[in-house]
Each structure stands twice: as structure tokens, then as C-alpha cells.
Coordinates of N, CA, C and O and ligand atoms in Angstrom, one line a residue:
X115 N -44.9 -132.9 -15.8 CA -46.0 -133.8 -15.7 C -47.3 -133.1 -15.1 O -48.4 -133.4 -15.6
X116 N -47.2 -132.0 -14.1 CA -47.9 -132.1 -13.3 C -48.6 -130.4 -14.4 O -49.7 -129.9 -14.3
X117 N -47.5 -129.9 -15.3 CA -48.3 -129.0 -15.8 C -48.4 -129.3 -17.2 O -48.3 -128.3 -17.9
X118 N -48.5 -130.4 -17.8 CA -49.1 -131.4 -18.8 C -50.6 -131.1 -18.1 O -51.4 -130.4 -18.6
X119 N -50.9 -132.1 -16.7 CA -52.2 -132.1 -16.5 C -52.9 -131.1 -16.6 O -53.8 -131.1 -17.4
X120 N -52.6 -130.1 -16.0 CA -53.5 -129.1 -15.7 C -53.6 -128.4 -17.1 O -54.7 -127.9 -17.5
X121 N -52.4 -128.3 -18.1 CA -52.9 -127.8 -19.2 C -54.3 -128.5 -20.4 O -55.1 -128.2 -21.3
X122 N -53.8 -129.8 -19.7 CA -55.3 -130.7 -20.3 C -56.7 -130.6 -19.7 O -57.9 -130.6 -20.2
X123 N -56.3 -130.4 -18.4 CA -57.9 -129.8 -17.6 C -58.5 -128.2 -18.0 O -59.6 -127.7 -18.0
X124 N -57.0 -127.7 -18.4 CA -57.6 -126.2 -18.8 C -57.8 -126.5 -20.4 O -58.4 -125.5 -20.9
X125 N -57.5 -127.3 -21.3 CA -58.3 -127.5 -22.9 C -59.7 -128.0 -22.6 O -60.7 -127.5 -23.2
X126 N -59.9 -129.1 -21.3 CA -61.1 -129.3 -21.2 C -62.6 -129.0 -21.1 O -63.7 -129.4 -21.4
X127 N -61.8 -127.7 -20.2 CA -62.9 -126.3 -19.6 C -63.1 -125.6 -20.9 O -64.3 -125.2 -21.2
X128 N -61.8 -125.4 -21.8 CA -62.6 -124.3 -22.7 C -63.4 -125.2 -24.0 O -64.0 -124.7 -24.9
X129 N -63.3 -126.5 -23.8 CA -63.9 -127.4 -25.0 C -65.2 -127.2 -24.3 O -66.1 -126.7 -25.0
X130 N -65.5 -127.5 -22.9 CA -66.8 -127.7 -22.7 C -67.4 -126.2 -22.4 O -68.6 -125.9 -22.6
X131 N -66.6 -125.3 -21.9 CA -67.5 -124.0 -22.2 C -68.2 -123.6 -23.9 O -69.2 -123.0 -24.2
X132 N -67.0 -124.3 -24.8 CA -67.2 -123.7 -26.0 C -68.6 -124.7 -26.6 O -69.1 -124.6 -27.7
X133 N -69.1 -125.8 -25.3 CA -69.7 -127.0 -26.0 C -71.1 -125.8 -25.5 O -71.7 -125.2 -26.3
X134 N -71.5 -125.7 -24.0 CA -72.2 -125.3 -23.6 C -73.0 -123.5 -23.9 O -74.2 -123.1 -23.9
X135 N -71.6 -122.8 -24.0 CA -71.8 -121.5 -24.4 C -71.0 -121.0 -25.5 O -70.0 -120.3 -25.3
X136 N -71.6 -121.4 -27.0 CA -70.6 -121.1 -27.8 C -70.2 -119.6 -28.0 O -71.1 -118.7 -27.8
X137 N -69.2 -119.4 -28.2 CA -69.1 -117.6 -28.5 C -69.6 -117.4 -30.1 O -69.5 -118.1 -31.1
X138 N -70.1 -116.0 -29.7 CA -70.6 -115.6 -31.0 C -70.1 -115.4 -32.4 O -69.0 -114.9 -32.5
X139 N -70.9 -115.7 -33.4 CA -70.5 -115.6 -34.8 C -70.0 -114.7 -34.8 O -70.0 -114.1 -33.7
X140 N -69.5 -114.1 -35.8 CA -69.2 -112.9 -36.8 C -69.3 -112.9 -38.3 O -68.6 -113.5 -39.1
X141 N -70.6 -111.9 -38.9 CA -71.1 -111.6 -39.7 C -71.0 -110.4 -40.5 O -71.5 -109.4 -40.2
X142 N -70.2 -110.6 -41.6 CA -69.9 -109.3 -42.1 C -71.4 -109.5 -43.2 O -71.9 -110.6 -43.5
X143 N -71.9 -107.8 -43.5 CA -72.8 -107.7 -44.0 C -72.7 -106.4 -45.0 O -72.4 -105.2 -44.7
X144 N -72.9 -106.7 -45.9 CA -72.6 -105.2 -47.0 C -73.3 -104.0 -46.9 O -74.5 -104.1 -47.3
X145 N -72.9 -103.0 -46.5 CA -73.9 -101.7 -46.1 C -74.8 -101.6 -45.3 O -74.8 -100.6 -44.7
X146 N -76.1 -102.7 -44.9 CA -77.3 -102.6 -44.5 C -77.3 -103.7 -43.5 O -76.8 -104.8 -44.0
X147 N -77.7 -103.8 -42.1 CA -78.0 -105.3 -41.2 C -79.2 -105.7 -42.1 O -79.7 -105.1 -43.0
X148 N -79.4 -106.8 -41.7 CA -80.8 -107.4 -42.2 C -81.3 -107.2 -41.4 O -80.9 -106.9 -40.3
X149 N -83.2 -107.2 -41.8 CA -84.1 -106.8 -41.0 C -84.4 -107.5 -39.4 O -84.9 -106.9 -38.5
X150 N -84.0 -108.9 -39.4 CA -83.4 -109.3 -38.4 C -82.5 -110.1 -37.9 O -82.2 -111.1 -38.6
X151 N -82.0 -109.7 -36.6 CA -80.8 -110.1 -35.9 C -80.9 -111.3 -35.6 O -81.9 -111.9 -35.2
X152 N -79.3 -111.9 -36.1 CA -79.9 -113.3 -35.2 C -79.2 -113.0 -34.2 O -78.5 -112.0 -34.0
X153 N -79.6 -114.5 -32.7 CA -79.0 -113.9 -31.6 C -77.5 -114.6 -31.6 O -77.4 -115.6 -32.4
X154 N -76.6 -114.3 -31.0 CA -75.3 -114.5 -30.5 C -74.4 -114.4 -32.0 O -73.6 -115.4 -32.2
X155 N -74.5 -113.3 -32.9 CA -73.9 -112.9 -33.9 C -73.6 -111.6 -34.2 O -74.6 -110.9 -34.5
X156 N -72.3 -111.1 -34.1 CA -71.8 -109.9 -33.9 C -72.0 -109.4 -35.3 O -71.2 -110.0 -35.9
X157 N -72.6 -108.8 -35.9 CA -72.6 -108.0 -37.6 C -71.5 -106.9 -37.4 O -71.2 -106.1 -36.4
X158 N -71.0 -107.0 -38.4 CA -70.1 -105.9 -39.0 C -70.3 -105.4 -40.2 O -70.3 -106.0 -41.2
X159 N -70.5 -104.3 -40.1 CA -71.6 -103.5 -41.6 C -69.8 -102.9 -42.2 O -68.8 -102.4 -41.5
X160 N -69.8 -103.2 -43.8 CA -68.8 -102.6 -43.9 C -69.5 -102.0 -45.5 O -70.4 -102.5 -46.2
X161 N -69.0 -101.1 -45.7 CA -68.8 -100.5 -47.6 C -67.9 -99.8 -48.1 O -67.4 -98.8 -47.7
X162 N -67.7 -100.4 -49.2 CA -66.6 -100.4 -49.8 C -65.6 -100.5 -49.4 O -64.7 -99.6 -49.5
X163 N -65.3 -101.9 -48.5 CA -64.2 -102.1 -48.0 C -63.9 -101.6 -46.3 O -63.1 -102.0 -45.5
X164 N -65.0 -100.5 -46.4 CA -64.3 -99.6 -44.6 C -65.4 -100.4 -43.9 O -66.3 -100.9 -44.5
X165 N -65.1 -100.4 -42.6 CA -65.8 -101.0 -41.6 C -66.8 -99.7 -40.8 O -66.1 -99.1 -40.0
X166 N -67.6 -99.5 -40.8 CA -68.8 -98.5 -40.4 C -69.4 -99.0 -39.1 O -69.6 -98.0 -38.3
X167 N -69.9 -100.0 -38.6 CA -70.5 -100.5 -37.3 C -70.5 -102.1 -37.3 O -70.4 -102.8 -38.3
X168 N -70.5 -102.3 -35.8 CA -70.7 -103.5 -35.3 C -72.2 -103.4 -34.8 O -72.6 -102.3 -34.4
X169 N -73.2 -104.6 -34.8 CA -74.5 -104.7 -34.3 C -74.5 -105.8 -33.9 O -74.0 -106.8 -34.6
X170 N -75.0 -105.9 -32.8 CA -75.7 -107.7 -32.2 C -77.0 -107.0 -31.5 O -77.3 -105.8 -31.5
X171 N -77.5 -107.8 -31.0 CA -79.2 -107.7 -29.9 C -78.5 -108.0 -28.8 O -77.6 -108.8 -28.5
X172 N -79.1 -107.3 -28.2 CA -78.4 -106.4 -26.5 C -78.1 -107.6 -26.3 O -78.9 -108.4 -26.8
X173 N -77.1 -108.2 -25.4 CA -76.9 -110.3 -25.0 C -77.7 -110.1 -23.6 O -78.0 -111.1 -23.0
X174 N -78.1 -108.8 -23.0 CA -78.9 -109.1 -21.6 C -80.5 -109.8 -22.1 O -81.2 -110.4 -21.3
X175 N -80.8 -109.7 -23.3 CA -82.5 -110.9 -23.6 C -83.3 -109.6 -23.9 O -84.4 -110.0 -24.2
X176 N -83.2 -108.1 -23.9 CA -83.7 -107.3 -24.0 C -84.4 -107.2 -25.0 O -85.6 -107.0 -24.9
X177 N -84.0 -107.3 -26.1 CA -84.1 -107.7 -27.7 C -83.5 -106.6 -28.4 O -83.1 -106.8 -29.5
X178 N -83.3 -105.2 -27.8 CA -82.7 -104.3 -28.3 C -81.5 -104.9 -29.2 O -80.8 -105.9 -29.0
X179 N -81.4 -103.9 -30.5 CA -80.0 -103.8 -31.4 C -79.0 -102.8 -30.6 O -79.4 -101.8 -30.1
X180 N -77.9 -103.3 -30.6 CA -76.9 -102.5 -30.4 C -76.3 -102.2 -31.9 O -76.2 -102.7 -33.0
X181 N -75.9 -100.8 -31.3 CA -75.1 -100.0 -32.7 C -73.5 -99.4 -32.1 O -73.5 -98.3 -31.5
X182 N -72.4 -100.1 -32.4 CA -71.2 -100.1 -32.0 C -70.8 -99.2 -33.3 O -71.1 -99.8 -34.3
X183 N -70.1 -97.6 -33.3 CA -69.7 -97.1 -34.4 C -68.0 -97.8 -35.1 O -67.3 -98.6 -34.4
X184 N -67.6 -97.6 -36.1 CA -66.4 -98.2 -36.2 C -65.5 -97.1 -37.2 O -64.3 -97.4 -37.6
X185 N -66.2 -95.9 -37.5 CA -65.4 -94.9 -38.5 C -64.7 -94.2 -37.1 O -65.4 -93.5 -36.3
X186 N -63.4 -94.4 -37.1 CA -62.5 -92.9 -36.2 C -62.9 -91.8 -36.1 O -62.9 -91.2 -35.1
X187 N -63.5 -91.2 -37.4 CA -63.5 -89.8 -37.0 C -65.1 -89.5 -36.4 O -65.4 -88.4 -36.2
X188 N -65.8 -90.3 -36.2 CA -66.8 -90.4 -34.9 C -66.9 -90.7 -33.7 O -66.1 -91.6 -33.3
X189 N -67.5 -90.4 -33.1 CA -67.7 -90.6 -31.7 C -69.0 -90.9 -30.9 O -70.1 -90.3 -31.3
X190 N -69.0 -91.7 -29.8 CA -68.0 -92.5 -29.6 C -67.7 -93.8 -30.7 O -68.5 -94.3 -31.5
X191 N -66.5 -94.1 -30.5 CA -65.9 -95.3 -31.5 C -65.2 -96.3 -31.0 O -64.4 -96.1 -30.2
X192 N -65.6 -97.7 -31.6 CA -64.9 -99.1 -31.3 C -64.2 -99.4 -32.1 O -64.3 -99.4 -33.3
X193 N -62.8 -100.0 -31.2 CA -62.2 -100.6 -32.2 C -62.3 -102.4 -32.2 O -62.2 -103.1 -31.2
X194 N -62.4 -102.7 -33.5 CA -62.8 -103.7 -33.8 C -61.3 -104.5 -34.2 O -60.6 -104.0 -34.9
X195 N -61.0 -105.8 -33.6 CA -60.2 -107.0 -34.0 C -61.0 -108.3 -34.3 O -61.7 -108.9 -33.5
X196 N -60.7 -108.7 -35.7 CA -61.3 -110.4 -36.1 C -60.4 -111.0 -35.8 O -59.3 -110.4 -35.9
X197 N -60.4 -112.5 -35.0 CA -59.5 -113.4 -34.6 C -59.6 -114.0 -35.9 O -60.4 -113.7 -36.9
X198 N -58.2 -115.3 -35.8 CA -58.3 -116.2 -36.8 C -59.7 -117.3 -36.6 O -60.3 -117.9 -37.5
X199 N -59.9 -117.1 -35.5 CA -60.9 -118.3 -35.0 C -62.2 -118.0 -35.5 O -63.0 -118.9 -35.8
X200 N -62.6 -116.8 -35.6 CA -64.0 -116.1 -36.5 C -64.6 -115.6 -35.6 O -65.8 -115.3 -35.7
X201 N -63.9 -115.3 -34.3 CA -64.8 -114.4 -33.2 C -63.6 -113.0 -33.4 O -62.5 -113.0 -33.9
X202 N -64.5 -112.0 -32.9 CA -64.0 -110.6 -33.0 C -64.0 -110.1 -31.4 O -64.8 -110.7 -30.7
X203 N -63.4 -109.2 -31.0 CA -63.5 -108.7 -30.1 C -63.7 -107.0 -30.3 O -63.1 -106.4 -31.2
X204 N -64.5 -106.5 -29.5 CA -64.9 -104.9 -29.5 C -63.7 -104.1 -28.3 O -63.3 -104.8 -27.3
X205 N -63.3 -102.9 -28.5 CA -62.8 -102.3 -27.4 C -63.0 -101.0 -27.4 O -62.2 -100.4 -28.2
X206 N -63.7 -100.3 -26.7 CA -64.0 -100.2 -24.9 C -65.2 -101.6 -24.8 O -65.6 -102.5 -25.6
X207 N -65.5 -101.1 -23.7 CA -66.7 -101.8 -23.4 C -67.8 -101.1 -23.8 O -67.8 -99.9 -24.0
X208 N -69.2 -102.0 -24.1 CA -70.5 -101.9 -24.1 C -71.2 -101.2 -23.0 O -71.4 -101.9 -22.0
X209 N -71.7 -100.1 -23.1 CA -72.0 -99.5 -21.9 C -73.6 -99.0 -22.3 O -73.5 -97.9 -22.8
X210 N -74.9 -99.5 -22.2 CA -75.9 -98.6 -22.3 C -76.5 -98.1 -21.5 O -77.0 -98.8 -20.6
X211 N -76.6 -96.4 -21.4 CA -76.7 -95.8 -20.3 C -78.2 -95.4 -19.7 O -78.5 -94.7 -18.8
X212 N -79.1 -96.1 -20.6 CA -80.4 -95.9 -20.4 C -80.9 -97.3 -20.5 O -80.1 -98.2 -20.8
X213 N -82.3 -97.6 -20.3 CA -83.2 -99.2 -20.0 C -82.3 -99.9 -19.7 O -81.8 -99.3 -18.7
X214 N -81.6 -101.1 -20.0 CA -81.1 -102.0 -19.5 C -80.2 -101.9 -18.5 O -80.2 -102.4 -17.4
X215 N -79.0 -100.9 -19.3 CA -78.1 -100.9 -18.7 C -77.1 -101.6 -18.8 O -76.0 -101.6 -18.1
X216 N -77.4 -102.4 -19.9 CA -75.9 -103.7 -20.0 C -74.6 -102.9 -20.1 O -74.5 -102.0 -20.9
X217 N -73.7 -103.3 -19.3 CA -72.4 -103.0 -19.3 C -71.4 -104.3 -19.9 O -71.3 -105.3 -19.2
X218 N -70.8 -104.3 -21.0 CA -70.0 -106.0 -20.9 C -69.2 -105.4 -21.8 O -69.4 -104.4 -22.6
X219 N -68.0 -106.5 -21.4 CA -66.7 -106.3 -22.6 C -67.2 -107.6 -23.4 O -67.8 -108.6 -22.9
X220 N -66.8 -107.2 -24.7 CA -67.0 -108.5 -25.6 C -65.8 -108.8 -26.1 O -65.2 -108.2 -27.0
X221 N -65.3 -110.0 -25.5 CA -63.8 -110.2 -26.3 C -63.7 -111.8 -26.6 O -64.0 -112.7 -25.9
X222 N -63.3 -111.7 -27.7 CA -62.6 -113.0 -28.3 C -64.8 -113.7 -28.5 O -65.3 -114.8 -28.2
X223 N -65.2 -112.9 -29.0 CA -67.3 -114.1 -29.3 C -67.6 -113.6 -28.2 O -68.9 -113.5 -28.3
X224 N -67.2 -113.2 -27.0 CA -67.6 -113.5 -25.6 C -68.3 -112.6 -24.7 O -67.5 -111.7 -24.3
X225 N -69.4 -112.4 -24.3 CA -69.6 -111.4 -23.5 C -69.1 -111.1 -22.1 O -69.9 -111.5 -21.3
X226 N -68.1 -110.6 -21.4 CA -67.9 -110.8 -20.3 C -68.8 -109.3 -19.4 O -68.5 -108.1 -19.7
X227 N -69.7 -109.7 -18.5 CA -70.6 -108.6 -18.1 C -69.3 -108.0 -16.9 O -68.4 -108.5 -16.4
X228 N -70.0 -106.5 -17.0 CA -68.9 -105.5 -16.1 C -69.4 -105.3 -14.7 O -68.5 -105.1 -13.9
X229 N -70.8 -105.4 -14.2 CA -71.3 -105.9 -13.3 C -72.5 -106.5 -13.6 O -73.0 -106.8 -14.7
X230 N -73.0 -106.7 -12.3 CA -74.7 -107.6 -12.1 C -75.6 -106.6 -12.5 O -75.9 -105.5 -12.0
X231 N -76.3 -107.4 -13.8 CA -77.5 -107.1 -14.4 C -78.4 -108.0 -14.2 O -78.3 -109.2 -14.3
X232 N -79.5 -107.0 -13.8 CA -80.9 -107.4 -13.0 C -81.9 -107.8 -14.2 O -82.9 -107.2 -14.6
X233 N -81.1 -109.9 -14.9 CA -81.7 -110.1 -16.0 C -83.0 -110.8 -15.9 O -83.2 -111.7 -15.0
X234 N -84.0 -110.5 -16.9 CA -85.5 -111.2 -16.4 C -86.0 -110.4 -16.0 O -87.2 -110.5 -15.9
X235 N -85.5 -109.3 -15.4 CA -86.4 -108.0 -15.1 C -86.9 -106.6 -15.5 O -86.3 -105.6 -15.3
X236 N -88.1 -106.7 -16.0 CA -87.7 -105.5 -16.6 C -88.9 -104.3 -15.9 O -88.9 -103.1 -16.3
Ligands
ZN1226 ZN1 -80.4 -105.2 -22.9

């Protein structure tokens, strides 16, 4: 009974997170991003079949493009999983080591930040 409820209070949290902060699209795109990003949509550039990069706009508001590589035999390289659900997750984390600074794991649509970014400030 008592973990009936709580499994219903925990569907509720992720209905209304998913109400309030949806996780991001996933956009496969053939060879080229378009000229522009939309926000909270992960691109995945693929040709002929291989997957070559992931891109979104930095999620700190920066406006910057991120360029996540996805060929192995470069470096550095992400590896990329599509859920059934149509969100993707990246692994390692997002790390830019100049201007912003955004640090975040992106898993399952989701940005989870790695620490406190000083957002609105630039
Ligand atoms: Zn940024």
C-alpha cells in the first residue's frame, strides 16, 4: 500500500516536471545543422548512415552552439544513446573550458549541471 503511494507521488513529480521542464527533442539532421538552432533540441548530424556530431545551444542562455564529436576515431568523443522515448543521452559530460564554462551531463533530454554556473552573467 504504502509503496503503491509513493510510487504514484513519484509518476506525479516526473509528469509535472516533464509538464514544467520538458526534456529536449532529438533531431536527426542529414550532413549539415541548419542555420539555426532551435533551443532545447539535441541535433544529431549523421551521413550515410554514421553518426558524426551532436549539437544543441549551450542550455546556460549563452547562445553558443555546442559541437559534441560522435566518430571514435576522434577526439575527444561522445557516446551517444537514443531512448525509446525520443530523448538521447550524451556520455562524458559537457565540459566548456573557456567563456561560460557550462559543465552538465545530459541524460535521458536532460541537462543535469555539474556545478553552479554564474547564469545571467556574463
Ligand atoms: Zn553557455
Amino acid at each position: 500500500m504504502r509503496a503503491g503511494a509513493k510510487s504514484i507521488i513519484a509518476q506525479f513529480k516526473c509528469w509535472l516536471r516533464d509538464l514544467l521542464d520538458p526534456p529536449y527533442q532529438t533531431a536527426v539532421v542529414e550532413e549539415y545543422l541548419p542555420p539555426r538552432l532551435r533551443k532545447r533540441t539535441l541535433y544529431i548530424v549523421q551521413d550515410d548512415g554514421f553518426l558524426e556530431q551532436a549539437a544543441m545551444l549551450c542550455p546556460c542562455g549563452c547562445k553558443r552552439t555546442l559541437h559534441m564529436n560522435l566518430i571514435p576515431d576522434e577526439h575527444p568523443c561522445w557516446h551517444l544513446m537514443q531512448h525509446e522515448d525520443g530523448t538521447a543521452t550524451l556520455h562524458p559530460s559537457v565540459w566548456r573550458k573557456t567563456d561560460c564554462r557550462s559543465h552538465f551531463v545530459f541524460r535521458h533530454g536532460r541537462v543535469q549541471w555539474c556545478h553552479s554556473v554564474r547564469r545571467g552573467i556574463s
